[in-house]
Amino acid sequence: GDPPHKRDRQLSAVEHRLNMVRLATNDIEYIHVSRLDADRPGPHYTADMVRLLRLQTGDRADLFFLMGMDSLRDLPTWHEAQWLVENCTLVALTRHDVTLDWAALEAALPGVQRHIIILDMPEMEIASHAIQARVRNGQPIRHQVPAAVEDYLRLHNLYPPRRESQDSESRAA
């Protein structure tokens, strides 16, 4: 909904983001798109979301939070990071360009290593800001998002080309 670490970025409306996630995961029967963060006032902290999920599921479910290695590296700066570590399992996806200082992470969040699974998988260098820039520049995004999401982006004109005056103004600022 309203991620505090992205306040300096212009985000698409939450309904568009939810619709794109639904389109991207439509054919995966074990994925459920939740409105948990969309339907509550912000700012939206991960610890608050996990707390609400824990209230909904009780002890019936193990909670796993997927994150990139860069997010794991920055975890000590997160809101209620120690609580988060103690209340779900963190699954960090490896990234070749991110190194982690395990000693510093453990010093900042005691016991964190017991709550982390490192998932080594093929990397896909896809960032939302890069996709948005490609759409604005009229470049293809065919292999970066599912076709249904690409169609949705274009149908709703979510990332229109920037006018030249806006570009030069932002470069001057």
Coordinates of C-alpha atoms in Angstrom, one line a residue:
G1 CA 0.0 0.0 0.0
D2 CA 2.2 2.8 1.3
P3 CA 5.8 1.5 1.8
P4 CA 7.8 4.0 3.9
H5 CA 11.0 3.3 2.1
K6 CA 9.5 4.4 -1.3
R7 CA 8.1 7.7 -0.3
D8 CA 10.4 9.5 -2.6
R9 CA 9.1 7.5 -5.6
Q10 CA 5.9 7.9 -7.5
L11 CA 4.1 4.6 -7.2
S12 CA 1.2 3.3 -9.4
A13 CA -2.1 3.2 -7.5
V14 CA -2.5 0.2 -5.2
E15 CA -5.4 -1.1 -7.3
H16 CA -3.2 -1.2 -10.4
R17 CA -0.4 -3.0 -8.5
L18 CA -2.9 -5.5 -7.1
N19 CA -4.4 -6.1 -10.5
M20 CA -0.9 -6.7 -12.1
V21 CA 0.0 -9.2 -9.3
R22 CA -3.3 -11.1 -9.9
L23 CA -2.6 -11.2 -13.7
A24 CA 1.0 -12.4 -13.1
T25 CA -0.1 -15.2 -10.7
N26 CA -3.5 -16.1 -12.2
D27 CA -2.4 -19.6 -13.3
I28 CA -0.6 -20.5 -10.1
E29 CA -3.2 -22.3 -7.9
Y30 CA -1.2 -22.1 -4.6
I31 CA -0.8 -18.3 -4.7
H32 CA -3.4 -16.0 -3.1
V33 CA -3.2 -12.3 -3.6
S34 CA -4.1 -10.6 -0.3
R35 CA -5.4 -7.1 0.2
L36 CA -4.1 -7.0 3.8
D37 CA -1.8 -4.0 3.2
A38 CA -4.0 -2.3 0.7
D39 CA -7.1 -2.0 2.9
R40 CA -5.5 -0.5 6.0
P41 CA -4.1 2.9 6.6
G42 CA -0.3 3.4 6.1
P43 CA 2.5 3.6 6.4
H44 CA 2.9 -0.1 5.8
Y45 CA 5.6 -1.8 7.7
T46 CA 6.5 -5.5 7.1
A47 CA 6.3 -6.2 10.8
D48 CA 2.8 -4.9 11.0
M49 CA 1.7 -7.1 8.0
V50 CA 3.3 -10.2 9.6
R51 CA 1.6 -9.4 12.9
L52 CA -1.8 -9.2 11.1
L53 CA -1.1 -12.5 9.2
R54 CA -0.2 -14.1 12.5
L55 CA -3.5 -13.0 14.0
Q56 CA -5.3 -14.5 10.9
T57 CA -3.5 -17.8 10.9
G58 CA -2.6 -18.3 14.6
D59 CA -0.2 -21.3 14.9
R60 CA -1.8 -23.0 11.9
A61 CA 0.8 -21.7 9.4
D62 CA 4.5 -21.1 9.2
L63 CA 5.2 -17.6 7.8
F64 CA 8.0 -17.1 5.4
F65 CA 9.0 -13.6 4.2
L66 CA 10.8 -13.5 0.9
M67 CA 13.3 -10.8 0.3
G68 CA 16.4 -9.9 -1.7
M69 CA 19.9 -10.1 -0.3
D70 CA 20.0 -6.3 -0.4
S71 CA 16.9 -6.1 1.9
L72 CA 18.5 -8.6 4.3
R73 CA 21.6 -6.5 4.4
D74 CA 19.5 -3.5 5.2
L75 CA 17.2 -5.3 7.7
P76 CA 18.7 -3.7 10.8
T77 CA 17.2 -0.3 9.6
W78 CA 13.7 -1.7 9.3
H79 CA 10.9 -0.9 11.6
E80 CA 10.7 -3.6 14.4
A81 CA 13.4 -5.7 12.7
Q82 CA 14.1 -7.9 15.7
W83 CA 10.4 -8.6 16.2
L84 CA 10.2 -9.6 12.5
V85 CA 13.2 -11.9 12.8
E86 CA 11.6 -13.7 15.7
N87 CA 8.1 -14.1 14.2
C88 CA 8.7 -15.4 10.7
T89 CA 11.3 -17.2 8.7
L90 CA 13.2 -14.9 6.3
V91 CA 14.0 -16.3 2.9
A92 CA 16.7 -14.3 1.2
L93 CA 17.3 -14.7 -2.5
T94 CA 21.0 -14.4 -3.5
R95 CA 22.2 -11.6 -5.6
H96 CA 25.7 -11.6 -7.2
D97 CA 26.2 -7.8 -6.6
V98 CA 25.4 -7.8 -2.8
T99 CA 27.8 -8.9 -0.1
L100 CA 26.6 -9.5 3.4
D101 CA 28.5 -8.9 6.6
W102 CA 27.1 -11.7 8.7
A103 CA 28.9 -10.6 11.8
A104 CA 27.5 -7.1 11.6
L105 CA 24.0 -8.5 10.9
E106 CA 24.2 -10.8 13.8
A107 CA 25.5 -8.0 16.1
A108 CA 22.6 -5.8 15.1
L109 CA 19.9 -8.5 15.2
P110 CA 21.0 -11.2 17.7
G111 CA 19.9 -14.7 16.5
V112 CA 19.0 -13.6 13.0
Q113 CA 21.0 -16.4 11.3
R114 CA 18.8 -19.0 12.9
H115 CA 15.8 -17.4 11.2
I116 CA 17.2 -17.2 7.6
I117 CA 17.0 -19.5 4.7
I118 CA 19.3 -18.4 1.8
L119 CA 17.8 -19.4 -1.5
D120 CA 20.3 -19.6 -4.2
M121 CA 18.5 -19.3 -7.6
P122 CA 19.2 -18.0 -11.0
E123 CA 19.1 -14.3 -11.0
M124 CA 16.8 -12.2 -13.0
E125 CA 17.9 -8.6 -13.1
I126 CA 14.5 -7.0 -13.2
A127 CA 13.7 -3.9 -11.3
S128 CA 10.3 -2.1 -11.3
H129 CA 12.0 1.2 -12.0
A130 CA 13.8 -0.3 -15.1
I131 CA 10.5 -1.7 -16.4
Q132 CA 8.8 1.6 -16.0
A133 CA 11.6 3.4 -17.8
R134 CA 11.4 0.9 -20.7
V135 CA 7.7 1.4 -21.0
R136 CA 8.1 5.2 -20.9
N137 CA 10.8 4.9 -23.7
G138 CA 8.6 2.6 -25.8
Q139 CA 11.0 -0.3 -25.4
P140 CA 9.9 -3.9 -25.1
I141 CA 9.3 -5.6 -21.8
R142 CA 8.2 -8.9 -23.3
H143 CA 10.5 -11.2 -21.3
Q144 CA 10.5 -9.2 -18.1
V145 CA 6.8 -9.4 -17.2
P146 CA 4.0 -11.8 -18.2
A147 CA 2.1 -10.8 -21.4
A148 CA -1.1 -10.1 -19.4
V149 CA 0.8 -7.6 -17.2
E150 CA 2.4 -5.9 -20.3
D151 CA -1.1 -5.6 -21.9
Y152 CA -2.5 -4.1 -18.6
L153 CA 0.4 -1.5 -18.4
R154 CA -0.3 -0.4 -21.9
L155 CA -4.1 -0.5 -21.7
H156 CA -4.1 1.7 -18.6
N157 CA -1.1 3.9 -19.8
L158 CA 0.5 3.6 -16.4
Y159 CA 3.9 4.8 -17.5
P160 CA 3.4 7.3 -20.2
P161 CA 6.4 8.9 -22.0
R162 CA 7.7 11.9 -20.1
R163 CA 7.4 15.2 -21.9
E164 CA 10.8 16.7 -22.9
S165 CA 10.2 19.7 -20.6
Q166 CA 9.7 17.4 -17.6
D167 CA 12.9 15.5 -18.4
S168 CA 15.0 18.7 -18.7
E169 CA 13.4 20.1 -15.5
S170 CA 14.2 17.0 -13.5
R171 CA 17.8 17.0 -14.9
A172 CA 18.2 20.6 -13.9
A173 CA 16.8 19.9 -10.3

